[in-house]
Structure formats: C-alpha cells, structure tokens
C-alpha cells in the first residue's frame, strides 16, 4: 500500500472533532466559524506537507504540489469539507483528507509526477445553509453566476458575501481561472449498493439524469360525512394512484428511481375531502432516454386521472441530464483498483457531486467506497478504517496514472 | 301552505347581511360581535312575535310560545345562528329562522298547540372559533362539562367564558335544566343526495356512525438518488396503498364513507425518501356493525403493509356511534311531508348536528332540504326560496303533529 492508513484515519478523526456533535456526527455548515476552523486546520496540514495553498474569490482552496513540468495542466482531486447540519465525518471530507493523505504519501515515497497536482476543497457543496448545493463547482462550471451567489442568504438573513469575507477565505483569483487536465473525486457512496455487493471500491462511470417536478391535482372539496362516495372527486385518491404509478414505473425500469418525498393538501382537516393535493416527484435514471420514457409513462398516468375529471399538472423545477465520465479517468480508476487488488463494481452516481458539475467542462472520474447501511447526511454516517484506506489507495494510484504527461 | 314564504325569505336575507361577506357568504363565528348582532336581531324578532325569550348560562337562547297546557313538556325546534369563518346564509340559520317563521305563522293562523313550543338557538355549533363543535348541545347532553368549555380559547387566545360574558348572553339557567318532549331540527343537507334525487324534503331517519383516527407509517429514510428501488422501505408507498384501501373499502360498502383529508411526511423534501408518513382516516357508516367491518378490513390492509416491513399503527381520536332517531319524530316528519305534497327521500345524516347530540337524551327528528351542489361551510352555499319554504312548511306541520298532548 502506498498510503498510510493509520495516518489517514487519525487525520479523519482529528478533523471530525471540529463541529463534532455529541451523537458522533458533525455540524459544519459552509462559512460558519466551524467551517473556518476546519479550513484553517486543513491549510495548516497542507503547508506542513509542503503544498502551496491559495484560494479563489469563492473561497475554494487549492493546494498545489509541483510536477516535473509545471507548464502542463495540473491533475486535480478533492471534494468538500462542509457538512449538513446533521452530517457525518466522511461525506466530502474523505475526498479532501484522502487527497491530503495522497499528497503526504507522495512525499513519503519521494514520488515526482509529470504534471503538477492540485488538492481542492470546494466551498459550500452541501447547500444546506446557502442554497444551491455544489455552489462553487457550479460557478466553476458556469452554471451559476458568482455575483448572484454572493447574495444568497441563510435562514437567519446572513448574506453569503459577508460570511465569505468574514471567514478570511475570500480570495482575488477568479472562479474558473484555474484549468485542470482532469479532476478526481473520492467519496462515500451514500447508498447501499456496494455494501450489498460486498465490494471495496465503486468505479463510478457517470451520474444519473435527474428530473424534479411538482405535481398538482385539483378535484372537488366536500364534506367527509355528507358526500357519498359516488359523488366525490377526491384529489387524495388521484394522489394515491399517481404515487403508486411513480413507484411502479421506477420498479419496472431497471436502474430507475422514483421518489415522492413531500405532500401538501388543501384544506388539511380530517373531515373534509381535499380539493387540492400537491406532491414532489423525483425521477432518476442513468440513461437520459430511459428517464424520459419513465416521465412519459408518468404523464400517461396523469392523463388517466384527467379522464376521471381531475385537473393534473406537472411543473419541472430542476433537471440534470445523465452524464458519462471521461473514459480515461474511469479506466485509470479501474486500473488502480485492480492493481491494488481490491474487489470492485461499476456504479453510477445517484447523487450530485462537485465532480458531476465539473464534468461539463473537464474530464472527471470518481471513486466510491461503501458506507454503513448506505447512510449519509446523518450523524450515523460510518465507514471503516480499511474502507477509507482502500479509497485513498485507489486515488493515489489513479493520480499516479493520470499525472503522466 | 301554512307558512309565509316571502316573509321567511326576507328574514333569511335580512339576517344574512349580519357578518355578510363580499362573496355572498357570512362570517359570524360564535360569540363575536357579529354573532351578538345576529342574536340581538333574532331576540327582537322573537319578542315582536310575542315569544318569551330567555337564555341559559351557555348563551343558548330559548323563545317560548305557550300551549294549552303549560305543565306539559314543551316541543322544541331550532338550530344555530353561528357560522364558519367562510360560511353561508343557511347552514343552521334556516333551522332557527325557519322556526321563527313557524312561530309567526302559528300566530297568523291563531293556532293553539297543546304543548308549549320552544324555539332554540344553540351556542357555538360550528366550533370553528372555539373547539369542539356542537358545544352547547354537547353540554346539554352531558358529553362535555360546562366548566371545561368556559376555558376554551380561540386562535387569538381569547377565552370563551370572557367572550360569553361580554356578549351579554351568559344567563343563570343551568344547561340541561330545561327538558323537552321532543326536538326537531330543520337543516340544509350539506351533501348532494337530495339534489341528485330531485326531491324537496329529506326525512332524516338517524345519523351515521363516525370513526376518526390517525394512521402512522414508519419505513426507512434514505437518499432519493443513491438508494435503488429494491433497497427501499418507502413509507410514501405504504401510504398510497392504504389511502387506496380506505377508498376501496368505502366504495365497496354501500352507504359507507372513507376519507383521508390530511397527510404529514417526515422529512418533507423532494430528494429524501420519508421515514414517516401520518394521515387522518375518517370512516362513516349508518350501521355500526358495517362501520366496524370497514375498520376491520382497513386493519387487514395495515397488516399487509406490516408484512412488508413497515410499522403501522392506527390511533382513534374520536368515535360517534350511529343513531336512529325516535320513530314518532321520523313519522311526524314523514306525515307532514306527505300531507304538504312534497317529494321526499329517507336520508341518514352524514354530519353532526345539535339534534344528533340531543338524541342521546331526548326524542329528536330532522328535516333536510337540498342545497345547491351539496355545498356548505362555503360562501357559495345556496338554497332557493321554494326549498326554504318547503322545509319550514314541513317543520310547521310536524310541530303541529308532535305538539299534540
């Protein structure tokens, strides 16, 4: 093994105390004092490892290790150090501190890469304090405007621009000014698949397409006691059939996901038939055509409700097309996993990650390690020392491969 | 016709201006200044009709017309003058002002009844400002304690006891001290049945049994994108199946009603599978055994979800057994309807009414008239002058019948 698994674990445990919660979780939302403390420690460690540290105007931290030829575009790797309010010690953090371990191990091994290497901590990946999530990588990719993001406010009315300046991590380098040859991200899976397959490494081949919408059903409100069943146009019934349709469509589409997470009823009393029911629909599939086919089937289910007299509309509030990661990055992760002797499975990212955004403008690859019970964004989020080490080892080897000129 | 339909209609329209809303509805919640104004006008009219007016310690108004033998228990009739915040001009009001028209018509016709007659306006039937509904008749029946009800507070923290005193309608007569030989209530149907059957009068034979519960489903929360369908225990899916089960059970039980009016999900975001879904279940049937059979079938549907791994519990928060009204009261209403020459249908009350409570301690009967589209508790609540007149005419004739010694 190239990396030092005890050192990596100690680094994760030490850093996890910053914003640590009594239940073993971490609360370190973006640009809070805890986030600043976490960044400060990370910067200290980077400098101790001989890296040159800088940050851009969005506070994203870049820690550079020179290569043989520093005129070559650097190979980047990293993730994020911020957490959800009830987060754990690994989501995002493993990618940053695993990357730090790669840098330290390269030093130990006196390795010299052709390309320079850059370790990244992206600002505000979680988006729990300041919406949207994956904010810095979204700006990097051109999806969000920096000036707009500065105006984002948290639940207490605090403005991102002010909080960024106060943190001391508002630099002058423009977001996106820095280009990379490729970007790798190590992350916990946040799902149950690798654990169920009992493999050590997930080779991420891309990210699935996502489609979010609000479905609104209008029926007829009336009295729960005085309106016989045949006279009803009960929006709750149409909702129940459409939720089942969404689940059935996903169940019958290999690799498809369908989720209804939130429901609103108007009125909302026990003894009145609601005239309006509104729910969220989250549909995902790794293949864009398959995702569109799922949505088409759902629209057919909506049409069946309309035929019963309901008004039904679906309004999309977000779409992310499915993406394939760069074959050379995927191949490098696969080769690294095989050479390190870890068991493996191909997997598609079901969640968004900084890498998924950056994939639009730069070759990317991702490495997943299993997490216990698929839990993340949860104080119970958990991985073993060996799982962390396996991920960092694969990252080390993939970095060595991709850093070649 | 014994009653004066133009006078009745003018009385309804004039009274409907008190608390009248721009959309043609009425907002006259219990013990508001509007309710007081409405009561004052009613009391004035009663005194003009020669009635002796009194009220008890709960503010329920009794307007008495003497009979031949005032030692006989009086025959009572009436309903309530208070409305929902977005109520109409007829729900409850028709029963009180239709009763006033009966008194006036008896005067016009110089009729003398064997028993004394008492016209009643029950306090706070609606329960929209102060919970529970049918408050005064509930105290009369012994279901609620007067002292408890005095402590009820509205959404602004106002206490019922204070508001009652301020209204000037807090009397000294104990609730329930006054006994009746029987009680009749004229009311709009609040449902679509009579309109659909195109009949003028509903002969109410009793009230249906009602069962209210909260159903709570616990599944497993996880990420909407990273959790493949086979790994899910999605509480939303169990909810959809159980809502459908409730509707199916009611649809397949003649005269049964099943309503899910309100749903809560935890968490409630578009991209997380909820671990908990809670909903209200309102089940009704005119026959208690049939109602229990419906609930048993629903419990079977719950058991089927438990077999899939969900935790499901149902907690009742209210039950009202089905009730048959006194045969002599039902017969009097039927005879009155036939002799007046109105088309008719037997019907069971789907909603609660003051009469339904009082039925526990006194013989009662109800007369329904159709309302447009079955709408009530709604500014669009509407009946025609002829429908109002038919109801009052049947009340007049039933009063004449039941007032016999």
mmCIF file of N, CA, C and O in Angstrom, chain A residues 1-3 75 77 98 101-111 184 336 367 390-402:
data_model
loop_
_atom_site.group_PDB
_atom_site.id
_atom_site.type_symbol
_atom_site.label_atom_id
_atom_site.label_comp_id
_atom_site.label_asym_id
_atom_site.label_seq_id
_atom_site.Cartn_x
_atom_site.Cartn_y
_atom_site.Cartn_z
ATOM 1 N N UNK A 1 0.843 -1.210 0.000
ATOM 2 C CA UNK A 1 0.000 0.000 0.000
ATOM 3 C C UNK A 1 0.881 1.264 0.000
ATOM 4 O O UNK A 1 1.809 1.378 0.792
ATOM 5 N N UNK A 2 0.548 2.175 -0.883
ATOM 6 C CA UNK A 2 1.319 3.424 -0.930
ATOM 7 C C UNK A 2 0.954 4.365 0.210
ATOM 8 O O UNK A 2 1.794 5.105 0.707
ATOM 9 N N UNK A 3 -0.328 4.361 0.585
ATOM 10 C CA UNK A 3 -0.749 5.347 1.589
ATOM 11 C C UNK A 3 -0.605 4.767 3.001
ATOM 12 O O UNK A 3 -0.440 3.570 3.175
ATOM 13 N N UNK A 75 -3.240 17.961 -12.644
ATOM 14 C CA UNK A 75 -4.269 16.985 -12.300
ATOM 15 C C UNK A 75 -4.825 17.386 -10.933
ATOM 16 O O UNK A 75 -4.060 17.588 -9.978
ATOM 17 N N UNK A 77 -7.656 16.845 -7.633
ATOM 18 C CA UNK A 77 -8.510 15.904 -6.894
ATOM 19 C C UNK A 77 -8.930 16.581 -5.601
ATOM 20 O O UNK A 77 -8.243 17.471 -5.095
ATOM 21 N N UNK A 98 -8.500 12.384 2.225
ATOM 22 C CA UNK A 98 -7.890 11.276 1.482
ATOM 23 C C UNK A 98 -6.909 11.826 0.447
ATOM 24 O O UNK A 98 -5.829 11.274 0.216
ATOM 25 N N UNK A 101 -3.848 12.788 2.238
ATOM 26 C CA UNK A 101 -3.044 11.591 2.503
ATOM 27 C C UNK A 101 -2.256 11.187 1.251
ATOM 28 O O UNK A 101 -1.086 10.774 1.346
ATOM 29 N N UNK A 102 -2.878 11.341 0.087
ATOM 30 C CA UNK A 102 -2.161 11.052 -1.168
ATOM 31 C C UNK A 102 -0.940 11.962 -1.283
ATOM 32 O O UNK A 102 0.172 11.506 -1.591
ATOM 33 N N UNK A 103 -1.130 13.244 -0.993
ATOM 34 C CA UNK A 103 -0.006 14.199 -1.064
ATOM 35 C C UNK A 103 1.094 13.807 -0.077
ATOM 36 O O UNK A 103 2.292 13.806 -0.406
ATOM 37 N N UNK A 104 0.678 13.488 1.151
ATOM 38 C CA UNK A 104 1.673 13.105 2.163
ATOM 39 C C UNK A 104 2.400 11.825 1.751
ATOM 40 O O UNK A 104 3.629 11.714 1.925
ATOM 41 N N UNK A 105 1.657 10.866 1.202
ATOM 42 C CA UNK A 105 2.269 9.592 0.808
ATOM 43 C C UNK A 105 3.220 9.785 -0.377
ATOM 44 O O UNK A 105 4.283 9.150 -0.447
ATOM 45 N N UNK A 106 2.847 10.691 -1.276
ATOM 46 C CA UNK A 106 3.751 11.001 -2.395
ATOM 47 C C UNK A 106 5.063 11.556 -1.850
ATOM 48 O O UNK A 106 6.162 11.207 -2.324
ATOM 49 N N UNK A 107 4.948 12.422 -0.829
ATOM 50 C CA UNK A 107 6.153 12.963 -0.192
ATOM 51 C C UNK A 107 6.985 11.840 0.440
ATOM 52 O O UNK A 107 8.207 11.763 0.254
ATOM 53 N N UNK A 108 6.281 10.976 1.199
ATOM 54 C CA UNK A 108 6.978 9.861 1.863
ATOM 55 C C UNK A 108 7.749 9.024 0.837
ATOM 56 O O UNK A 108 8.867 8.575 1.085
ATOM 57 N N UNK A 109 7.048 8.812 -0.296
ATOM 58 C CA UNK A 109 7.606 7.930 -1.329
ATOM 59 C C UNK A 109 8.540 8.683 -2.285
ATOM 60 O O UNK A 109 8.997 8.107 -3.276
ATOM 61 N N UNK A 110 8.764 9.977 -1.985
ATOM 62 C CA UNK A 110 9.600 10.837 -2.837
ATOM 63 C C UNK A 110 9.206 10.737 -4.300
ATOM 64 O O UNK A 110 10.059 10.708 -5.205
ATOM 65 N N UNK A 111 7.861 10.622 -4.509
ATOM 66 C CA UNK A 111 7.350 10.493 -5.883
ATOM 67 C C UNK A 111 7.364 11.854 -6.566
ATOM 68 O O UNK A 111 7.106 12.882 -5.932
ATOM 69 N N UNK A 184 -10.336 14.267 -10.138
ATOM 70 C CA UNK A 184 -10.795 13.028 -9.493
ATOM 71 C C UNK A 184 -11.459 13.368 -8.156
ATOM 72 O O UNK A 184 -11.034 14.307 -7.477
ATOM 73 N N UNK A 336 -6.248 1.258 -11.290
ATOM 74 C CA UNK A 336 -5.723 1.457 -9.931
ATOM 75 C C UNK A 336 -6.343 0.450 -8.960
ATOM 76 O O UNK A 336 -5.660 -0.124 -8.105
ATOM 77 N N UNK A 367 -14.302 7.886 -7.378
ATOM 78 C CA UNK A 367 -14.069 6.630 -6.667
ATOM 79 C C UNK A 367 -15.044 6.601 -5.489
ATOM 80 O O UNK A 367 -15.081 7.555 -4.708
ATOM 81 N N UNK A 390 -8.687 2.023 1.501
ATOM 82 C CA UNK A 390 -8.835 1.496 0.140
ATOM 83 C C UNK A 390 -9.125 2.632 -0.836
ATOM 84 O O UNK A 390 -8.540 2.705 -1.928
ATOM 85 N N UNK A 391 -10.004 3.526 -0.423
ATOM 86 C CA UNK A 391 -10.343 4.648 -1.298
ATOM 87 C C UNK A 391 -9.132 5.527 -1.576
ATOM 88 O O UNK A 391 -8.882 5.919 -2.731
ATOM 89 N N UNK A 392 -8.394 5.850 -0.525
ATOM 90 C CA UNK A 392 -7.227 6.727 -0.695
ATOM 91 C C UNK A 392 -6.139 6.034 -1.528
ATOM 92 O O UNK A 392 -5.450 6.679 -2.337
ATOM 93 N N UNK A 393 -6.012 4.731 -1.339
ATOM 94 C CA UNK A 393 -5.005 3.984 -2.100
ATOM 95 C C UNK A 393 -5.332 3.999 -3.605
ATOM 96 O O UNK A 393 -4.441 4.193 -4.441
ATOM 97 N N UNK A 394 -6.617 3.799 -3.912
ATOM 98 C CA UNK A 394 -7.029 3.842 -5.325
ATOM 99 C C UNK A 394 -6.819 5.248 -5.877
ATOM 100 O O UNK A 394 -6.357 5.424 -7.014
ATOM 101 N N UNK A 395 -7.129 6.251 -5.057
ATOM 102 C CA UNK A 395 -6.920 7.628 -5.500
ATOM 103 C C UNK A 395 -5.431 7.856 -5.791
ATOM 104 O O UNK A 395 -5.072 8.426 -6.832
ATOM 105 N N UNK A 396 -4.566 7.392 -4.885
ATOM 106 C CA UNK A 396 -3.111 7.537 -5.068
ATOM 107 C C UNK A 396 -2.682 6.957 -6.413
ATOM 108 O O UNK A 396 -2.004 7.597 -7.212
ATOM 109 N N UNK A 397 -3.118 5.719 -6.654
ATOM 110 C CA UNK A 397 -2.681 5.027 -7.875
ATOM 111 C C UNK A 397 -3.272 5.672 -9.132
ATOM 112 O O UNK A 397 -2.606 5.761 -10.167
ATOM 113 N N UNK A 398 -4.546 6.117 -9.041
ATOM 114 C CA UNK A 398 -5.164 6.764 -10.211
ATOM 115 C C UNK A 398 -4.477 8.105 -10.485
ATOM 116 O O UNK A 398 -4.289 8.497 -11.645
ATOM 117 N N UNK A 399 -4.102 8.802 -9.398
ATOM 118 C CA UNK A 399 -3.385 10.074 -9.562
ATOM 119 C C UNK A 399 -2.053 9.826 -10.275
ATOM 120 O O UNK A 399 -1.693 10.551 -11.218
ATOM 121 N N UNK A 400 -1.332 8.799 -9.827
ATOM 122 C CA UNK A 400 -0.039 8.480 -10.457
ATOM 123 C C UNK A 400 -0.219 8.204 -11.952
ATOM 124 O O UNK A 400 0.587 8.623 -12.779
ATOM 125 N N UNK A 401 -1.309 7.505 -12.272
ATOM 126 C CA UNK A 401 -1.578 7.139 -13.675
ATOM 127 C C UNK A 401 -1.904 8.386 -14.508
ATOM 128 O O UNK A 401 -1.329 8.606 -15.578
ATOM 129 N N UNK A 402 -2.820 9.203 -13.988
ATOM 130 C CA UNK A 402 -3.316 10.336 -14.780
ATOM 131 C C UNK A 402 -2.345 11.512 -14.790
ATOM 132 O O UNK A 402 -2.442 12.384 -15.657
#
